[in-house]
Structures are given as C-alpha cells and as structure tokens.
Amino acid sequence: MMSCCESPPAPSVNLPTQLKSTSANMSGDASEEEYHLQLTSEEIKCENIESGISSSTPEESSITVYAKTSPRQTKTSADKKRTHHCSDCGKSFIQLCHLQVHQRIHTGEKPYPCLECGMRFNLQSNLSKHRRIHTGEKPYTCSECGKSFRERGTLKKHERVHTGEKPYCCSVCGKSFNQQSSFQIHQRIHTGEKPYDCAVCGRSFRDRGTLKKHKYVHTAEKPYHCSDCGRNFSQQGTLQKHQRIHTGETPYHCSYCGMRFKQYSSLHLHLYSHIEEKPYCCSECGKGFTLQTTLQRHQRIHTGEKPYYCSECGRSFRHSNTLKKHKCIKVDVRTPDIHDTHDS
C-alpha cells in the first residue's frame, strides 16, 4: 500500500542527471528564464505518521529545481494539488501527512517524548534538538571565537556579535539591534506596552527579566551573597556594584577631568559639573541647577518637606540617602560587640 507521502509512480529519471541536463539546456537558451523552486527537507520528505519515525536530515537543506514554466503557472499547478485542507484554519496541503503534522498545532498532540525528562514534542526534529541538552552535544561552532551551540539558529545570532550586524531597526528612534527579542522589548518603550504583571502588587513590566528581579521585593529572597562581608542581595547586578567597595574598582571615568567612579550613575551626575548651563533656577534664593531633580531636592530646604520616614523611630529626612545612613547607624548601635559582652 502506498503511504501518504509517496507520490504516484513516475517515469524512471535520475534526479541529479535530470537537473543537470535541464540546467544546461536552459543556460543555452537565453530567451527562457530560470525559475528556482526552493524546497526545505520537510517538503521533500515527510514523517511516517503511523510509526512516528523520521530519517535524520540536516536542519536546513534545499534543492534547486529548474522549470520552463512561469511562476504563475507553477503556482496554479501546485494549488490544484493542494487537496488536503485543515478544518481549523483553512490551510491547504499537497500531501495528507503534511496536513496531519500541521494539525498538531490545533490538537496539541505531542507524540515524541524525551526519555530523559519526559518533555514531549510535536516534531521529531524538535525532540532531536532538545536531546542535545541532556547529551551536551553542541555541533555548531563559531569560527571566530570557537564557542559552540546546540542549534544553528543560535550560532547565527551569536555571529552578529563579531560582524556587528544589527538587522532590526526601530522606525521610531532609529536604534538598531542584533537580536529580534531585544528589538521587540525596545519597541515597548514607544508603545508603552508592559505585558508582564506582578501577581502580588499588580505592577507591570516590559520584559520578563525585570519582573523576575522585582519579585524578590515580595519574597525577600536574596540569593546573591558577598563573600567579603556576608551581605546578601536580591540582584546580581547590585552585588557586583557592592563588591567594588571591597575591590576598590572604579570602572567609570570622566573624560573631562579623569575622575573615576564605582557606579555609572555617579559618573552621570558628575558630568553635569562640567556643563556651565544651569537651566533650573530656585525661585526662593535664585540658585541654579543643572538637573531638575537636584532643584527639587534643594527646594525642600525652603519648604521644610521631609518625605523620607524611619519606620523604627519616626524621624523624617529630606533625602533618601540621609535616611539610609540613619538606618545604618541604628543597626550598628543595636549590634552587640562580642568583646563588650560578659556573663552576669
């Protein structure tokens, strides 16, 4: 019995020879155009639906077919053969097995299980890629730096680091990106979209990573530990900044005066000291400021506003860093010195 993927019997033809012959004939006839039909390996051969077996093929392969018919004629001919229609979305297929594979999108069928972890997949090729997680196989190697990857697509994305290629350009601000995911996250700045919501407080975020960091606020989890002083932090970036206190590292330097800083934010504020223009002026005393936020902090001197409160003693402060220093003093006072304690 003929399987769903088998084509009707055709005259015996050697495909490579036929392609070569056709190519030669067409190259000699300048009046006829060459039409290339690119077929992926999924279109050339189909999975055996009954047995669930698919012979291994490269992730990407193609075959160039030369035809003397026009693209319009070829399309019409192909459309006539698409006799198998999906009842869910209306998409048509030439072979029944292609339709059956497609329908797994709608049914959720995943007939290919991973024997290691139990995850299931709708395509044999996806299972094969997944298995590399367990085997550690990384067959795709970067010719520039030697780094290896499990998938060809991941290698292709990585290579942009070396080539500097940034194919994804924002039509609003012109900024370019080498990864589509980074580009999509960036676009949310302009659209205002924040699809990731915190289930605890309802705050929304543009990307999943920022939401994950935010969740530590509610769980009080601080998985990042400083080996020098024992302090714990909820974010790795905060730990790295903190460790500069111990290492003395000052990676950010001012190109005007050479001053160096532990944090980029400190450098950013310092740069304003080189700008003579001070557009933000205090209406009370006439003092000028380069930043509006600096003016707002200054105005608290005149208004007497102290918006930062200590939950322990009730004292209030004009600036958040003053409150932070106050809390540190209280902690030091409460911490008993082992040398001052003795048995009663």
Coordinates of C-alpha atoms in Angstrom, one line a residue:
M1 CA 0.0 0.0 0.0
M2 CA 1.3 3.4 -0.9
S3 CA 1.9 5.7 2.2
C4 CA 0.6 9.2 2.3
C5 CA 4.0 10.6 1.5
E6 CA 4.6 8.6 -1.6
S7 CA 4.0 10.2 -5.0
P8 CA 2.3 8.3 -7.9
P9 CA 4.7 6.2 -9.9
A10 CA 6.7 8.4 -12.4
P11 CA 9.0 7.6 -15.3
S12 CA 12.4 6.4 -14.2
V13 CA 14.5 9.6 -14.0
N14 CA 17.8 10.2 -12.3
L15 CA 17.2 13.5 -10.4
P16 CA 20.7 14.9 -10.4
T17 CA 21.2 14.0 -14.0
Q18 CA 17.8 15.5 -15.0
L19 CA 18.6 18.7 -13.1
K20 CA 22.0 19.0 -14.7
S21 CA 20.5 18.4 -18.2
T22 CA 17.8 20.9 -17.7
S23 CA 20.2 23.5 -16.3
A24 CA 22.4 23.0 -19.4
N25 CA 19.6 23.3 -21.8
M26 CA 18.2 26.4 -20.2
S27 CA 21.6 28.1 -19.9
G28 CA 22.0 27.7 -23.7
D29 CA 18.6 29.3 -24.4
A30 CA 18.7 33.0 -23.5
S31 CA 15.1 33.5 -24.3
E32 CA 13.8 31.3 -21.4
E33 CA 14.1 32.3 -17.8
E34 CA 15.3 30.1 -15.0
Y35 CA 12.8 29.7 -12.1
H36 CA 14.2 28.3 -8.9
L37 CA 11.9 26.5 -6.5
Q38 CA 13.5 26.2 -3.0
L39 CA 12.2 23.2 -1.1
T40 CA 13.1 22.5 2.5
S41 CA 13.8 19.0 3.7
E42 CA 10.3 19.0 5.4
E43 CA 8.7 19.5 2.0
I44 CA 10.9 17.0 0.1
K45 CA 10.2 14.1 2.5
C46 CA 7.6 13.7 5.2
E47 CA 7.5 11.9 8.5
N48 CA 6.0 8.5 8.7
I49 CA 2.9 9.3 10.8
E50 CA 2.0 5.7 11.6
S51 CA 5.3 4.7 13.0
G52 CA 6.5 8.0 14.2
I53 CA 9.8 7.5 12.5
S54 CA 11.6 10.2 10.5
S55 CA 15.0 9.7 9.0
S56 CA 17.5 12.2 10.2
T57 CA 18.0 15.1 7.9
P58 CA 20.0 18.3 8.2
E59 CA 18.2 21.2 9.9
E60 CA 18.4 23.2 6.7
S61 CA 18.7 21.7 3.2
S62 CA 17.4 22.8 -0.1
I63 CA 17.2 21.6 -3.7
T64 CA 17.1 23.9 -6.7
V65 CA 14.6 22.8 -9.4
Y66 CA 14.7 24.4 -12.8
A67 CA 11.4 24.8 -14.7
K68 CA 10.5 26.3 -18.0
T69 CA 7.0 27.2 -16.8
S70 CA 6.4 30.6 -15.4
P71 CA 5.9 31.1 -11.6
R72 CA 2.2 31.9 -12.2
Q73 CA 1.8 28.5 -14.0
T74 CA 3.7 26.7 -11.3
K75 CA 1.7 28.2 -8.5
T76 CA -1.6 27.3 -10.2
S77 CA -0.4 23.7 -10.7
A78 CA 0.6 23.4 -7.1
D79 CA -2.7 24.9 -5.9
K80 CA -4.6 22.3 -7.8
K81 CA -2.7 19.6 -6.0
R82 CA -3.4 21.1 -2.5
T83 CA -6.4 18.8 -1.9
H84 CA -6.0 18.3 1.8
H85 CA -7.5 21.2 3.8
C86 CA -7.3 22.0 7.6
S87 CA -10.8 22.3 9.0
D88 CA -9.5 24.6 11.8
C89 CA -7.6 27.3 9.9
G90 CA -8.3 26.5 6.2
K91 CA -4.6 26.0 5.3
S92 CA -4.2 23.6 2.4
F93 CA -1.5 20.9 1.8
I94 CA -0.4 18.7 -1.1
Q95 CA 0.1 15.6 1.0
L96 CA -2.1 14.1 3.7
C97 CA 0.9 13.6 6.1
H98 CA 1.7 17.3 5.9
L99 CA -1.8 18.1 7.0
Q100 CA -1.6 15.6 9.8
V101 CA 1.6 17.1 11.1
H102 CA 0.1 20.6 10.8
Q103 CA -3.0 19.6 12.8
R104 CA -0.9 19.0 15.9
I105 CA -0.8 22.8 16.3
H106 CA -4.5 22.8 16.8
T107 CA -4.9 19.5 18.7
G108 CA -1.8 20.0 20.9
E109 CA -0.7 16.5 20.1
K110 CA 3.0 15.8 21.0
P111 CA 3.8 12.3 20.0
Y112 CA 7.6 12.5 20.6
P113 CA 8.6 12.1 24.2
C114 CA 12.1 12.7 25.7
L115 CA 13.1 9.6 27.6
E116 CA 15.3 11.6 29.9
C117 CA 13.0 14.2 31.3
G118 CA 9.5 13.4 29.9
M119 CA 9.0 16.5 27.8
R120 CA 7.0 16.0 24.7
F121 CA 7.3 17.5 21.2
N122 CA 5.1 17.7 18.1
L123 CA 8.0 17.2 15.7
Q124 CA 10.8 14.7 15.7
S125 CA 13.3 17.4 14.7
N126 CA 12.4 19.4 17.8
L127 CA 13.0 16.4 20.0
S128 CA 16.4 15.8 18.4
K129 CA 17.4 19.4 19.2
H130 CA 16.1 19.0 22.8
R131 CA 18.1 15.9 23.4
R132 CA 21.3 17.9 23.0
I133 CA 20.5 19.5 26.4
H134 CA 21.0 16.1 28.0
T135 CA 23.8 14.8 25.8
G136 CA 25.7 18.2 25.9
E137 CA 26.2 18.0 22.2
K138 CA 26.9 21.4 20.6
P139 CA 27.6 20.7 16.9
Y140 CA 27.6 24.3 15.7
T141 CA 30.9 26.1 16.3
C142 CA 31.7 29.8 15.8
S143 CA 34.7 30.1 13.5
E144 CA 35.7 33.4 15.2
C145 CA 35.8 32.6 18.9
G146 CA 35.3 28.8 19.0
K147 CA 32.1 28.9 21.1
S148 CA 29.7 26.1 20.4
F149 CA 25.9 26.0 20.2
R150 CA 23.2 23.4 20.2
E151 CA 21.3 25.0 17.3
R152 CA 22.3 26.6 14.0
G153 CA 19.9 29.5 14.6
T154 CA 21.6 30.3 17.9
L155 CA 25.0 30.3 16.2
K156 CA 23.7 32.6 13.5
K157 CA 22.5 35.1 16.2
H158 CA 25.8 34.8 18.0
E159 CA 27.9 35.6 14.9
R160 CA 26.3 39.1 14.8
V161 CA 28.5 39.9 17.9
H162 CA 31.6 39.5 15.6
T163 CA 30.1 41.0 12.4
G164 CA 28.4 43.9 14.2
E165 CA 25.3 43.3 12.1
K166 CA 22.2 44.8 13.6
P167 CA 19.3 43.9 11.2
Y168 CA 16.5 45.0 13.5
C169 CA 16.0 48.8 13.3
C170 CA 13.4 50.8 15.3
S171 CA 11.4 53.0 13.0
V172 CA 10.6 55.5 15.8
C173 CA 14.1 56.4 17.1
G174 CA 16.4 54.6 14.6
K175 CA 18.1 52.4 17.2
S176 CA 19.3 49.1 15.8
F177 CA 19.6 45.7 17.5
N178 CA 21.3 42.4 16.7
Q179 CA 18.6 40.3 18.3
Q180 CA 14.9 40.3 17.4
S181 CA 13.9 39.7 21.1
S182 CA 15.9 42.8 22.2
F183 CA 14.2 44.8 19.4
Q184 CA 10.7 43.7 20.5
I185 CA 11.4 44.7 24.1
H186 CA 12.7 48.1 23.0
Q187 CA 9.6 48.8 21.0
R188 CA 7.6 48.6 24.2
I189 CA 9.3 51.8 25.3
H190 CA 7.5 53.6 22.5
T191 CA 4.2 51.7 22.7
G192 CA 4.0 51.7 26.5
E193 CA 3.2 48.0 26.5
K194 CA 4.0 46.2 29.7
P195 CA 2.7 42.7 29.3
Y196 CA 4.3 41.1 32.4
D197 CA 2.3 41.7 35.6
C198 CA 3.3 41.1 39.2
A199 CA 0.7 38.8 40.8
V200 CA 1.4 40.3 44.2
C201 CA 1.2 44.1 43.7
G202 CA 0.0 44.4 40.2
R203 CA 2.9 46.4 38.8
S204 CA 3.6 45.8 35.1
F205 CA 6.9 45.4 33.3
R206 CA 8.2 45.5 29.7
D207 CA 10.2 42.2 29.9
R208 CA 10.2 39.0 31.9
G209 CA 13.7 39.6 33.3
T210 CA 12.7 42.8 35.0
L211 CA 9.6 41.2 36.5
K212 CA 11.7 38.3 37.9
K213 CA 14.0 40.8 39.6
H214 CA 11.0 42.7 41.0
K215 CA 9.6 39.6 42.6
Y216 CA 12.5 39.5 45.0
V217 CA 10.9 42.5 46.7
H218 CA 8.0 40.5 47.8
T219 CA 9.7 37.2 48.6
A220 CA 12.6 38.9 50.5
E221 CA 14.8 36.4 48.8
K222 CA 18.4 37.5 48.4
P223 CA 20.3 34.7 46.6
Y224 CA 23.4 36.7 45.8
H225 CA 26.0 36.6 48.7
C226 CA 29.0 38.8 49.2
S227 CA 31.9 36.6 50.3
D228 CA 33.8 39.5 51.8
C229 CA 31.3 40.9 54.3
G230 CA 28.4 38.4 54.2
R231 CA 25.7 40.8 52.9
N232 CA 23.1 39.3 50.6
F233 CA 21.4 40.9 47.6
S234 CA 18.3 40.2 45.6
Q235 CA 20.0 41.0 42.3
Q236 CA 23.3 40.0 40.8
G237 CA 24.0 43.5 39.4
T238 CA 23.6 45.0 42.9
L239 CA 26.1 42.5 44.3
Q240 CA 28.6 43.4 41.6
K241 CA 28.2 47.1 42.4
H242 CA 28.6 46.4 46.1
Q243 CA 31.8 44.3 45.6
R244 CA 33.6 47.4 44.2
I245 CA 33.6 48.7 47.8
H246 CA 35.9 45.8 48.7
T247 CA 37.9 45.7 45.5
G248 CA 38.3 49.4 45.0
E249 CA 37.4 49.0 41.4
T250 CA 36.3 52.3 39.7
P251 CA 35.5 51.3 36.1
Y252 CA 33.7 54.6 35.1
H253 CA 36.0 57.6 34.4
C254 CA 35.2 61.1 33.4
S255 CA 36.7 62.0 30.0
Y256 CA 36.9 65.7 31.0
C257 CA 38.9 65.6 34.3
G258 CA 39.8 61.9 34.7
M259 CA 37.9 61.3 37.9
R260 CA 36.8 57.7 38.4
F261 CA 33.7 56.3 39.9
K262 CA 32.4 52.9 41.1
Q263 CA 28.9 53.4 39.6
Y264 CA 27.8 54.7 36.2
S265 CA 25.0 56.8 37.9
S266 CA 27.7 58.7 39.9
L267 CA 29.6 59.4 36.7
H268 CA 26.4 60.6 35.0
L269 CA 25.7 63.1 37.8
H270 CA 29.3 64.2 37.9
L271 CA 29.3 65.1 34.2
Y272 CA 26.8 67.9 34.8
S273 CA 29.5 69.7 36.8
H274 CA 31.3 70.3 33.6
I275 CA 28.3 71.8 32.0
E276 CA 28.1 75.6 32.7
E277 CA 24.4 75.9 31.8
K278 CA 22.1 75.6 34.8
P279 CA 18.6 76.0 33.4
Y280 CA 16.7 75.1 36.6
C281 CA 16.6 78.1 39.0
C282 CA 15.2 78.2 42.5
S283 CA 12.5 80.9 42.8
E284 CA 13.3 81.4 46.5
C285 CA 17.0 82.0 46.5
G286 CA 18.0 82.2 42.8
K287 CA 20.4 79.3 42.9
G288 CA 20.7 77.5 39.6
F289 CA 20.9 73.7 39.0
T290 CA 21.8 71.5 36.0
L291 CA 19.2 68.9 36.9
Q292 CA 15.5 69.4 37.7
T293 CA 15.7 66.6 40.3
T294 CA 18.6 68.5 42.1
L295 CA 16.4 71.6 42.2
Q296 CA 13.5 69.7 43.7
R297 CA 15.7 68.3 46.4
H298 CA 17.1 71.8 47.1
Q299 CA 13.6 73.3 47.4
R300 CA 12.9 71.1 50.4
I301 CA 15.2 73.4 52.4
H302 CA 12.7 76.2 51.8
T303 CA 9.5 74.2 52.1
G304 CA 10.7 72.1 55.1
E305 CA 9.4 69.0 53.4
K306 CA 10.9 65.7 54.7
P307 CA 9.3 62.9 52.8
Y308 CA 11.5 60.0 54.0
Y309 CA 10.5 58.5 57.3
C310 CA 12.2 56.0 59.5
S311 CA 9.8 53.2 60.4
E312 CA 11.7 52.5 63.6
C313 CA 11.9 55.8 65.4
G314 CA 9.6 58.1 63.3
R315 CA 12.3 60.6 62.3
S316 CA 11.9 62.2 58.9
F317 CA 14.6 63.3 56.4
R318 CA 14.8 65.4 53.3
H319 CA 16.9 62.9 51.3
S320 CA 16.7 59.2 50.9
N321 CA 20.4 58.7 51.3
T322 CA 20.3 60.5 54.7
L323 CA 17.6 58.1 55.8
K324 CA 19.8 55.2 54.6
K325 CA 22.7 56.5 56.6
H326 CA 20.5 56.9 59.7
K327 CA 19.3 53.3 59.4
C328 CA 22.9 52.0 59.2
I329 CA 23.8 53.9 62.4
K330 CA 20.8 52.3 64.2
V331 CA 21.9 48.9 63.0
D332 CA 25.5 49.4 64.3
V333 CA 24.2 50.6 67.7
R334 CA 22.0 47.6 68.0
T335 CA 24.7 45.1 67.1
P336 CA 26.4 44.0 70.3
D337 CA 30.2 43.8 70.3
I338 CA 31.4 40.4 71.3
H339 CA 34.2 41.9 73.4
D340 CA 31.8 44.0 75.4
T341 CA 29.5 41.1 76.4
H342 CA 30.3 39.1 79.5
D343 CA 28.4 36.6 81.7
S344 CA 26.3 38.1 84.5

